[in-house]
């Protein structure tokens, strides 16, 4: 087979070379074309890869941008959270301080409550003592009220007794004192001027008395004790109607009125004085005493109101 090839090659050498050359050229062209196609494929692949890479790079950039934006937002959120945390921390610190203060105040309040509770216990104990004392005082007050009532009754009885002792007496007010005066003769002159017949035997006693309420320059009152109450009442009634003065009894001094009254006790005199004052303020027309008793009357046709003690003064309305 080798020899045939040699022979064939020897008979037509140029043709064989051309053929070989053509074959080689054909083969090279195919190779070149294949290479170009491969190259083109490679380039296309590279371009496609490049395009993919560019696209993916762009996507990565977009993703990175998005990530960056998200990161910035996260940073902002983190900063906000940090600020919020810091504010919350401060708030917790303030709350903790406030809580401690409240706890201190609660502790102080508890101590205060305990103190007040102790004081309350002391107060309750003192109140119990005071209650017992009040009960004791109330008992004493009852006894005092009873004693006051008894004393009032006793004073009333004494006043009535003293007033009974004065039922025969006449009290003369406003007669000037004179040296070596004859009070017996004065009594007879007074009775004669009043139109009352009185003899010496009817005059049991006559003298001046010192007033309990001393008035400078005012003469002592004259007390005349007569034999009967009837005679006393007549003398008082007629003497009051005469409206006696010092001139009527030939007393050569400044002319002043002379008053002839019942001889009242000190208590009854003060009671009569108060009754007159209230009667004037309430526009009562009459205030008088009779047989040691005091009366007031609003008008001539009104009933007489007896005044036995100061409580009766409330009847003058």
mmCIF file of C-alpha atoms in Angstrom:
data_model
loop_
_atom_site.group_PDB
_atom_site.id
_atom_site.type_symbol
_atom_site.label_atom_id
_atom_site.label_comp_id
_atom_site.label_asym_id
_atom_site.label_seq_id
_atom_site.Cartn_x
_atom_site.Cartn_y
_atom_site.Cartn_z
ATOM 1 C CA UNK A 1 0.000 0.000 0.000
ATOM 2 C CA UNK A 2 2.912 2.163 0.531
ATOM 3 C CA UNK A 3 4.364 1.337 -2.769
ATOM 4 C CA UNK A 4 1.178 2.192 -4.619
ATOM 5 C CA UNK A 5 1.134 5.437 -2.947
ATOM 6 C CA UNK A 6 4.684 6.066 -3.992
ATOM 7 C CA UNK A 7 4.116 5.119 -7.467
ATOM 8 C CA UNK A 8 1.092 7.203 -7.737
ATOM 9 C CA UNK A 9 2.923 10.018 -6.256
ATOM 10 C CA UNK A 10 5.827 9.614 -8.556
ATOM 11 C CA UNK A 11 3.769 9.605 -11.753
ATOM 12 C CA UNK A 12 1.914 12.820 -10.898
ATOM 13 C CA UNK A 13 3.925 14.584 -8.299
ATOM 14 C CA UNK A 14 2.679 18.191 -8.891
ATOM 15 C CA UNK A 15 -0.881 17.155 -8.930
ATOM 16 C CA UNK A 16 -0.402 15.323 -5.694
ATOM 17 C CA UNK A 17 1.184 18.363 -4.091
ATOM 18 C CA UNK A 18 -1.519 20.645 -5.366
ATOM 19 C CA UNK A 19 -4.054 18.192 -4.243
ATOM 20 C CA UNK A 20 -2.320 17.965 -0.926
ATOM 21 C CA UNK A 21 -2.067 21.705 -0.832
ATOM 22 C CA UNK A 22 -5.670 22.056 -1.744
ATOM 23 C CA UNK A 23 -6.522 19.562 0.842
ATOM 24 C CA UNK A 24 -4.429 21.379 3.360
ATOM 25 C CA UNK A 25 -5.993 24.661 2.377
ATOM 26 C CA UNK A 26 -9.371 23.129 2.649
ATOM 27 C CA UNK A 27 -8.565 21.698 5.952
ATOM 28 C CA UNK A 28 -7.108 24.979 7.147
ATOM 29 C CA UNK A 29 -10.098 26.853 5.938
ATOM 30 C CA UNK A 30 -12.347 24.523 7.782
ATOM 31 C CA UNK A 31 -10.190 24.856 10.813
ATOM 32 C CA UNK A 32 -10.093 28.567 10.479
ATOM 33 C CA UNK A 33 -13.780 28.679 9.931
ATOM 34 C CA UNK A 34 -14.305 26.362 12.856
ATOM 35 C CA UNK A 35 -11.894 28.424 14.887
ATOM 36 C CA UNK A 36 -13.656 31.585 13.871
ATOM 37 C CA UNK A 37 -16.946 30.021 14.733
ATOM 38 C CA UNK A 38 -15.478 28.856 18.031
ATOM 39 C CA UNK A 39 -13.950 32.233 18.549
ATOM 40 C CA UNK A 40 -17.266 33.800 17.718
ATOM 41 C CA UNK A 41 -18.988 31.458 20.079
ATOM 42 C CA UNK A 42 -16.411 32.254 22.731
ATOM 43 C CA UNK A 43 -16.854 35.958 22.058
ATOM 44 C CA UNK A 44 -20.595 35.598 22.084
ATOM 45 C CA UNK A 45 -20.334 33.600 25.249
ATOM 46 C CA UNK A 46 -17.971 36.170 26.707
ATOM 47 C CA UNK A 47 -20.238 38.992 25.591
ATOM 48 C CA UNK A 48 -23.207 37.179 26.975
ATOM 49 C CA UNK A 49 -21.246 36.480 30.149
ATOM 50 C CA UNK A 50 -20.112 40.069 30.218
ATOM 51 C CA UNK A 51 -23.666 41.147 29.695
ATOM 52 C CA UNK A 52 -24.806 38.826 32.437
ATOM 53 C CA UNK A 53 -22.004 40.041 34.641
ATOM 54 C CA UNK A 54 -22.898 43.672 33.872
ATOM 55 C CA UNK A 55 -26.541 42.967 34.509
ATOM 56 C CA UNK A 56 -25.762 41.073 37.685
ATOM 57 C CA UNK A 57 -23.262 43.788 38.649
ATOM 58 C CA UNK A 58 -25.984 46.377 38.098
ATOM 59 C CA UNK A 59 -28.371 44.248 40.084
ATOM 60 C CA UNK A 60 -25.710 43.860 42.773
ATOM 61 C CA UNK A 61 -25.172 47.629 42.732
ATOM 62 C CA UNK A 62 -28.910 48.162 42.993
ATOM 63 C CA UNK A 63 -29.013 45.606 45.749
ATOM 64 C CA UNK A 64 -26.047 47.251 47.434
ATOM 65 C CA UNK A 65 -27.742 50.619 47.048
ATOM 66 C CA UNK A 66 -30.914 49.176 48.455
ATOM 67 C CA UNK A 67 -28.907 47.540 51.211
ATOM 68 C CA UNK A 68 -27.144 50.813 51.841
ATOM 69 C CA UNK A 69 -30.457 52.637 52.041
ATOM 70 C CA UNK A 70 -31.829 49.937 54.296
ATOM 71 C CA UNK A 71 -28.640 50.131 56.306
ATOM 72 C CA UNK A 72 -29.064 53.896 56.635
ATOM 73 C CA UNK A 73 -32.657 53.396 57.658
ATOM 74 C CA UNK A 74 -31.534 50.741 60.093
ATOM 75 C CA UNK A 75 -28.890 53.124 61.407
ATOM 76 C CA UNK A 76 -31.564 55.780 61.828
ATOM 77 C CA UNK A 77 -33.807 53.243 63.486
ATOM 78 C CA UNK A 78 -30.936 52.150 65.707
ATOM 79 C CA UNK A 79 -30.157 55.772 66.585
ATOM 80 C CA UNK A 80 -33.846 56.400 67.259
ATOM 81 C CA UNK A 81 -33.984 53.238 69.345
ATOM 82 C CA UNK A 82 -30.854 54.370 71.185
ATOM 83 C CA UNK A 83 -32.395 57.769 71.830
ATOM 84 C CA UNK A 84 -35.634 56.107 72.905
ATOM 85 C CA UNK A 85 -33.661 53.765 75.111
ATOM 86 C CA UNK A 86 -31.718 56.676 76.549
ATOM 87 C CA UNK A 87 -34.968 58.581 77.189
ATOM 88 C CA UNK A 88 -36.548 55.458 78.670
ATOM 89 C CA UNK A 89 -33.465 54.956 80.789
ATOM 90 C CA UNK A 90 -33.743 58.526 82.066
ATOM 91 C CA UNK A 91 -37.459 57.995 82.623
ATOM 92 C CA UNK A 92 -36.719 54.811 84.531
ATOM 93 C CA UNK A 93 -34.124 56.693 86.556
ATOM 94 C CA UNK A 94 -36.689 59.428 87.276
ATOM 95 C CA UNK A 95 -39.305 56.792 88.101
ATOM 96 C CA UNK A 96 -36.811 55.017 90.297
ATOM 97 C CA UNK A 97 -36.027 58.278 92.097
ATOM 98 C CA UNK A 98 -39.733 59.038 92.372
ATOM 99 C CA UNK A 99 -40.380 55.525 93.623
ATOM 100 C CA UNK A 100 -37.693 55.916 96.258
ATOM 101 C CA UNK A 101 -39.178 59.270 97.237
ATOM 102 C CA UNK A 102 -42.660 57.736 97.382
ATOM 103 C CA UNK A 103 -41.312 54.892 99.471
ATOM 104 C CA UNK A 104 -39.676 57.409 101.792
ATOM 105 C CA UNK A 105 -42.945 59.347 101.989
ATOM 106 C CA UNK A 106 -44.830 56.111 102.630
ATOM 107 C CA UNK A 107 -42.342 55.277 105.371
ATOM 108 C CA UNK A 108 -42.757 58.767 106.831
ATOM 109 C CA UNK A 109 -46.533 58.465 106.490
ATOM 110 C CA UNK A 110 -46.459 55.103 108.243
ATOM 111 C CA UNK A 111 -44.402 56.610 111.040
ATOM 112 C CA UNK A 112 -46.834 59.546 111.179
ATOM 113 C CA UNK A 113 -49.785 57.145 111.239
ATOM 114 C CA UNK A 114 -48.123 55.194 113.983
ATOM 115 C CA UNK A 115 -47.453 58.424 115.868
ATOM 116 C CA UNK A 116 -51.053 59.550 115.416
ATOM 117 C CA UNK A 117 -52.238 56.082 116.325
ATOM 118 C CA UNK A 118 -50.207 56.247 119.518
ATOM 119 C CA UNK A 119 -51.533 59.748 120.139
ATOM 120 C CA UNK A 120 -55.040 58.518 119.417
ATOM 121 C CA UNK A 121 -54.568 55.776 121.972
ATOM 122 C CA UNK A 122 -53.376 58.387 124.448
ATOM 123 C CA UNK A 123 -56.313 60.614 123.527
ATOM 124 C CA UNK A 124 -58.730 57.718 123.958
ATOM 125 C CA UNK A 125 -57.240 56.998 127.360
ATOM 126 C CA UNK A 126 -57.450 60.694 128.267
ATOM 127 C CA UNK A 127 -61.012 60.825 126.950
ATOM 128 C CA UNK A 128 -61.881 57.896 129.145
ATOM 129 C CA UNK A 129 -60.381 59.740 132.090
ATOM 130 C CA UNK A 130 -62.171 62.947 131.057
ATOM 131 C CA UNK A 131 -65.393 60.996 130.602
ATOM 132 C CA UNK A 132 -65.128 59.704 134.121
ATOM 133 C CA UNK A 133 -64.298 63.195 135.328
ATOM 134 C CA UNK A 134 -67.201 64.650 133.317
ATOM 135 C CA UNK A 135 -69.529 62.093 134.838
ATOM 136 C CA UNK A 136 -68.167 63.037 138.200
ATOM 137 C CA UNK A 137 -68.532 66.742 137.351
ATOM 138 C CA UNK A 138 -72.025 66.079 136.037
ATOM 139 C CA UNK A 139 -72.832 64.455 139.353
ATOM 140 C CA UNK A 140 -71.326 67.439 141.148
ATOM 141 C CA UNK A 141 -73.171 69.788 138.789
ATOM 142 C CA UNK A 142 -76.419 68.096 139.697
ATOM 143 C CA UNK A 143 -75.569 68.559 143.339
ATOM 144 C CA UNK A 144 -74.553 72.187 142.649
ATOM 145 C CA UNK A 145 -77.832 72.803 140.814
ATOM 146 C CA UNK A 146 -79.705 71.314 143.733
ATOM 147 C CA UNK A 147 -77.706 73.476 146.120
ATOM 148 C CA UNK A 148 -78.360 76.522 143.929
ATOM 149 C CA UNK A 149 -82.059 75.727 143.939
ATOM 150 C CA UNK A 150 -81.993 75.236 147.687
ATOM 151 C CA UNK A 151 -80.015 78.445 148.074
ATOM 152 C CA UNK A 152 -82.506 80.256 145.862
ATOM 153 C CA UNK A 153 -85.379 78.930 147.942
ATOM 154 C CA UNK A 154 -83.479 79.811 151.103
ATOM 155 C CA UNK A 155 -82.737 83.343 149.881
ATOM 156 C CA UNK A 156 -86.353 83.705 148.801
ATOM 157 C CA UNK A 157 -87.505 82.583 152.217
ATOM 158 C CA UNK A 158 -85.067 84.951 153.907
ATOM 159 C CA UNK A 159 -86.185 87.786 151.636
ATOM 160 C CA UNK A 160 -89.848 87.046 152.369
ATOM 161 C CA UNK A 161 -89.110 86.891 156.093
ATOM 162 C CA UNK A 162 -87.173 90.156 155.977
ATOM 163 C CA UNK A 163 -89.949 91.727 153.944
ATOM 164 C CA UNK A 164 -92.537 90.544 156.486
ATOM 165 C CA UNK A 165 -90.460 92.203 159.173
ATOM 166 C CA UNK A 166 -90.823 95.422 157.180
ATOM 167 C CA UNK A 167 -94.618 95.243 156.685
ATOM 168 C CA UNK A 168 -95.184 97.930 159.312
ATOM 169 C CA UNK A 169 -92.374 100.159 158.043
ATOM 170 C CA UNK A 170 -92.451 103.309 155.952
ATOM 171 C CA UNK A 171 -89.285 104.502 154.188
ATOM 172 C CA UNK A 172 -88.812 108.262 153.724
ATOM 173 C CA UNK A 173 -86.298 109.269 151.052
ATOM 174 C CA UNK A 174 -84.846 112.731 150.384
ATOM 175 C CA UNK A 175 -85.168 114.407 153.816
ATOM 176 C CA UNK A 176 -82.049 116.496 154.524
ATOM 177 C CA UNK A 177 -80.157 115.656 157.706
ATOM 178 C CA UNK A 178 -80.104 118.353 160.362
ATOM 179 C CA UNK A 179 -78.249 118.574 163.689
ATOM 180 C CA UNK A 180 -80.325 117.571 166.733
ATOM 181 C CA UNK A 181 -83.275 116.674 164.506
ATOM 182 C CA UNK A 182 -86.449 115.287 166.132
ATOM 183 C CA UNK A 183 -87.528 112.385 163.900
ATOM 184 C CA UNK A 184 -90.598 111.678 166.029
ATOM 185 C CA UNK A 185 -91.827 115.242 165.547
ATOM 186 C CA UNK A 186 -90.952 114.977 161.835
ATOM 187 C CA UNK A 187 -93.165 111.875 161.562
ATOM 188 C CA UNK A 188 -96.112 113.665 163.166
ATOM 189 C CA UNK A 189 -95.661 116.680 160.857
ATOM 190 C CA UNK A 190 -95.499 114.345 157.818
ATOM 191 C CA UNK A 191 -98.715 112.559 158.858
ATOM 192 C CA UNK A 192 -100.531 115.830 159.585
ATOM 193 C CA UNK A 193 -99.578 117.284 156.185
ATOM 194 C CA UNK A 194 -100.768 114.060 154.473
ATOM 195 C CA UNK A 195 -104.051 114.217 156.391
ATOM 196 C CA UNK A 196 -103.442 111.127 158.510
ATOM 197 C CA UNK A 197 -104.104 111.113 162.259
ATOM 198 C CA UNK A 198 -101.150 109.545 164.027
ATOM 199 C CA UNK A 199 -100.444 109.745 167.770
ATOM 200 C CA UNK A 200 -97.175 109.015 169.478
ATOM 201 C CA UNK A 201 -98.388 105.577 170.531
ATOM 202 C CA UNK A 202 -98.822 104.637 166.852
ATOM 203 C CA UNK A 203 -95.105 105.284 166.154
ATOM 204 C CA UNK A 204 -93.211 102.247 167.405
ATOM 205 C CA UNK A 205 -89.831 103.318 166.142
ATOM 206 C CA UNK A 206 -88.181 105.919 163.869
ATOM 207 C CA UNK A 207 -84.539 106.315 162.853
ATOM 208 C CA UNK A 208 -82.194 106.961 159.944
ATOM 209 C CA UNK A 209 -80.461 104.029 158.245
ATOM 210 C CA UNK A 210 -77.283 103.838 156.219
ATOM 211 C CA UNK A 211 -77.984 102.890 152.598
ATOM 212 C CA UNK A 212 -76.216 99.811 151.244
ATOM 213 C CA UNK A 213 -75.323 101.833 148.164
ATOM 214 C CA UNK A 214 -73.638 104.947 149.465
ATOM 215 C CA UNK A 215 -74.294 108.107 147.410
ATOM 216 C CA UNK A 216 -72.125 111.135 148.149
ATOM 217 C CA UNK A 217 -74.181 114.045 149.468
ATOM 218 C CA UNK A 218 -77.394 112.035 149.673
ATOM 219 C CA UNK A 219 -79.083 112.004 153.125
ATOM 220 C CA UNK A 220 -79.769 108.791 154.993
ATOM 221 C CA UNK A 221 -83.257 107.373 154.622
ATOM 222 C CA UNK A 222 -85.723 107.562 157.512
ATOM 223 C CA UNK A 223 -87.479 104.359 158.581
ATOM 224 C CA UNK A 224 -90.756 104.716 160.477
ATOM 225 C CA UNK A 225 -92.307 101.658 162.125
ATOM 226 C CA UNK A 226 -96.032 102.056 162.806
ATOM 227 C CA UNK A 227 -98.374 100.022 164.960
ATOM 228 C CA UNK A 228 -100.573 98.626 162.181
ATOM 229 C CA UNK A 229 -100.251 97.821 158.528
ATOM 230 C CA UNK A 230 -103.484 99.623 157.784
ATOM 231 C CA UNK A 231 -102.069 102.818 159.223
ATOM 232 C CA UNK A 232 -98.885 102.351 157.216
ATOM 233 C CA UNK A 233 -100.813 101.808 153.953
ATOM 234 C CA UNK A 234 -102.945 104.915 154.560
ATOM 235 C CA UNK A 235 -99.890 107.066 155.281
ATOM 236 C CA UNK A 236 -98.062 105.878 152.147
ATOM 237 C CA UNK A 237 -101.131 106.319 149.919
ATOM 238 C CA UNK A 238 -101.988 109.842 151.093
ATOM 239 C CA UNK A 239 -98.373 111.016 151.246
ATOM 240 C CA UNK A 240 -97.805 109.951 147.626
ATOM 241 C CA UNK A 241 -100.902 111.860 146.528
ATOM 242 C CA UNK A 242 -99.600 115.022 148.233
ATOM 243 C CA UNK A 243 -96.285 114.892 146.359
ATOM 244 C CA UNK A 244 -94.403 116.184 149.394
ATOM 245 C CA UNK A 245 -91.373 118.479 149.251
ATOM 246 C CA UNK A 246 -88.989 119.834 151.906
ATOM 247 C CA UNK A 247 -90.929 123.114 151.820
ATOM 248 C CA UNK A 248 -94.151 121.329 152.876
ATOM 249 C CA UNK A 249 -92.463 120.065 156.040
ATOM 250 C CA UNK A 250 -90.903 123.449 156.831
ATOM 251 C CA UNK A 251 -87.380 122.244 156.165
ATOM 252 C CA UNK A 252 -85.566 125.446 155.312
ATOM 253 C CA UNK A 253 -83.252 124.104 152.702
ATOM 254 C CA UNK A 254 -83.254 123.885 148.946
ATOM 255 C CA UNK A 255 -86.690 122.643 147.861
ATOM 256 C CA UNK A 256 -86.412 118.961 146.903
ATOM 257 C CA UNK A 257 -89.016 116.174 146.601
ATOM 258 C CA UNK A 258 -89.627 113.775 149.471
ATOM 259 C CA UNK A 259 -90.614 110.195 148.636
ATOM 260 C CA UNK A 260 -92.714 107.990 150.909
ATOM 261 C CA UNK A 261 -92.372 104.301 150.080
ATOM 262 C CA UNK A 262 -92.744 100.825 151.395
ATOM 263 C CA UNK A 263 -89.675 99.650 153.219
ATOM 264 C CA UNK A 264 -88.378 97.031 150.770
ATOM 265 C CA UNK A 265 -85.486 94.614 151.227
ATOM 266 C CA UNK A 266 -82.294 95.226 149.248
ATOM 267 C CA UNK A 267 -83.209 92.388 146.888
ATOM 268 C CA UNK A 268 -86.716 93.753 146.291
ATOM 269 C CA UNK A 269 -85.366 97.287 145.767
ATOM 270 C CA UNK A 270 -82.976 96.067 143.076
ATOM 271 C CA UNK A 271 -85.738 93.953 141.549
ATOM 272 C CA UNK A 272 -88.066 96.972 141.484
ATOM 273 C CA UNK A 273 -85.348 99.091 139.867
ATOM 274 C CA UNK A 274 -84.747 96.500 137.116
ATOM 275 C CA UNK A 275 -88.493 96.102 136.581
ATOM 276 C CA UNK A 276 -88.845 99.875 136.091
ATOM 277 C CA UNK A 277 -85.972 99.968 133.594
ATOM 278 C CA UNK A 278 -87.379 97.106 131.530
ATOM 279 C CA UNK A 279 -90.912 98.468 131.763
ATOM 280 C CA UNK A 280 -89.786 101.823 130.351
ATOM 281 C CA UNK A 281 -87.990 100.097 127.462
ATOM 282 C CA UNK A 282 -91.085 97.959 126.751
ATOM 283 C CA UNK A 283 -93.438 100.960 127.187
ATOM 284 C CA UNK A 284 -95.265 99.609 130.240
ATOM 285 C CA UNK A 285 -97.282 102.335 131.969
ATOM 286 C CA UNK A 286 -97.222 101.082 135.564
ATOM 287 C CA UNK A 287 -94.595 99.601 137.901
ATOM 288 C CA UNK A 288 -95.197 99.540 141.660
ATOM 289 C CA UNK A 289 -94.869 97.594 144.892
ATOM 290 C CA UNK A 290 -97.540 96.638 147.363
ATOM 291 C CA UNK A 291 -97.099 94.737 150.621
ATOM 292 C CA UNK A 292 -93.552 93.916 149.650
ATOM 293 C CA UNK A 293 -94.509 92.524 146.223
ATOM 294 C CA UNK A 294 -93.688 94.054 142.846
ATOM 295 C CA UNK A 295 -96.072 94.375 139.920
ATOM 296 C CA UNK A 296 -96.036 95.741 136.351
ATOM 297 C CA UNK A 297 -98.928 96.567 134.024
ATOM 298 C CA UNK A 298 -98.883 97.366 130.323
ATOM 299 C CA UNK A 299 -101.926 99.653 130.439
ATOM 300 C CA UNK A 300 -104.751 100.610 132.787
ATOM 301 C CA UNK A 301 -107.013 97.839 131.477
ATOM 302 C CA UNK A 302 -104.245 95.181 131.263
ATOM 303 C CA UNK A 303 -103.801 92.589 134.028
ATOM 304 C CA UNK A 304 -101.069 93.124 136.637
ATOM 305 C CA UNK A 305 -97.973 90.896 136.266
ATOM 306 C CA UNK A 306 -96.313 89.868 139.563
ATOM 307 C CA UNK A 307 -92.499 89.982 139.625
ATOM 308 C CA UNK A 308 -91.199 87.697 142.362
ATOM 309 C CA UNK A 309 -87.632 87.205 141.100
ATOM 310 C CA UNK A 310 -85.338 88.089 138.199
ATOM 311 C CA UNK A 311 -86.654 85.211 136.080
ATOM 312 C CA UNK A 312 -90.072 86.865 136.186
ATOM 313 C CA UNK A 313 -88.560 89.904 134.436
ATOM 314 C CA UNK A 314 -88.783 87.868 131.215
ATOM 315 C CA UNK A 315 -92.562 88.225 131.479
ATOM 316 C CA UNK A 316 -92.154 91.927 130.595
ATOM 317 C CA UNK A 317 -92.359 91.656 126.800
#
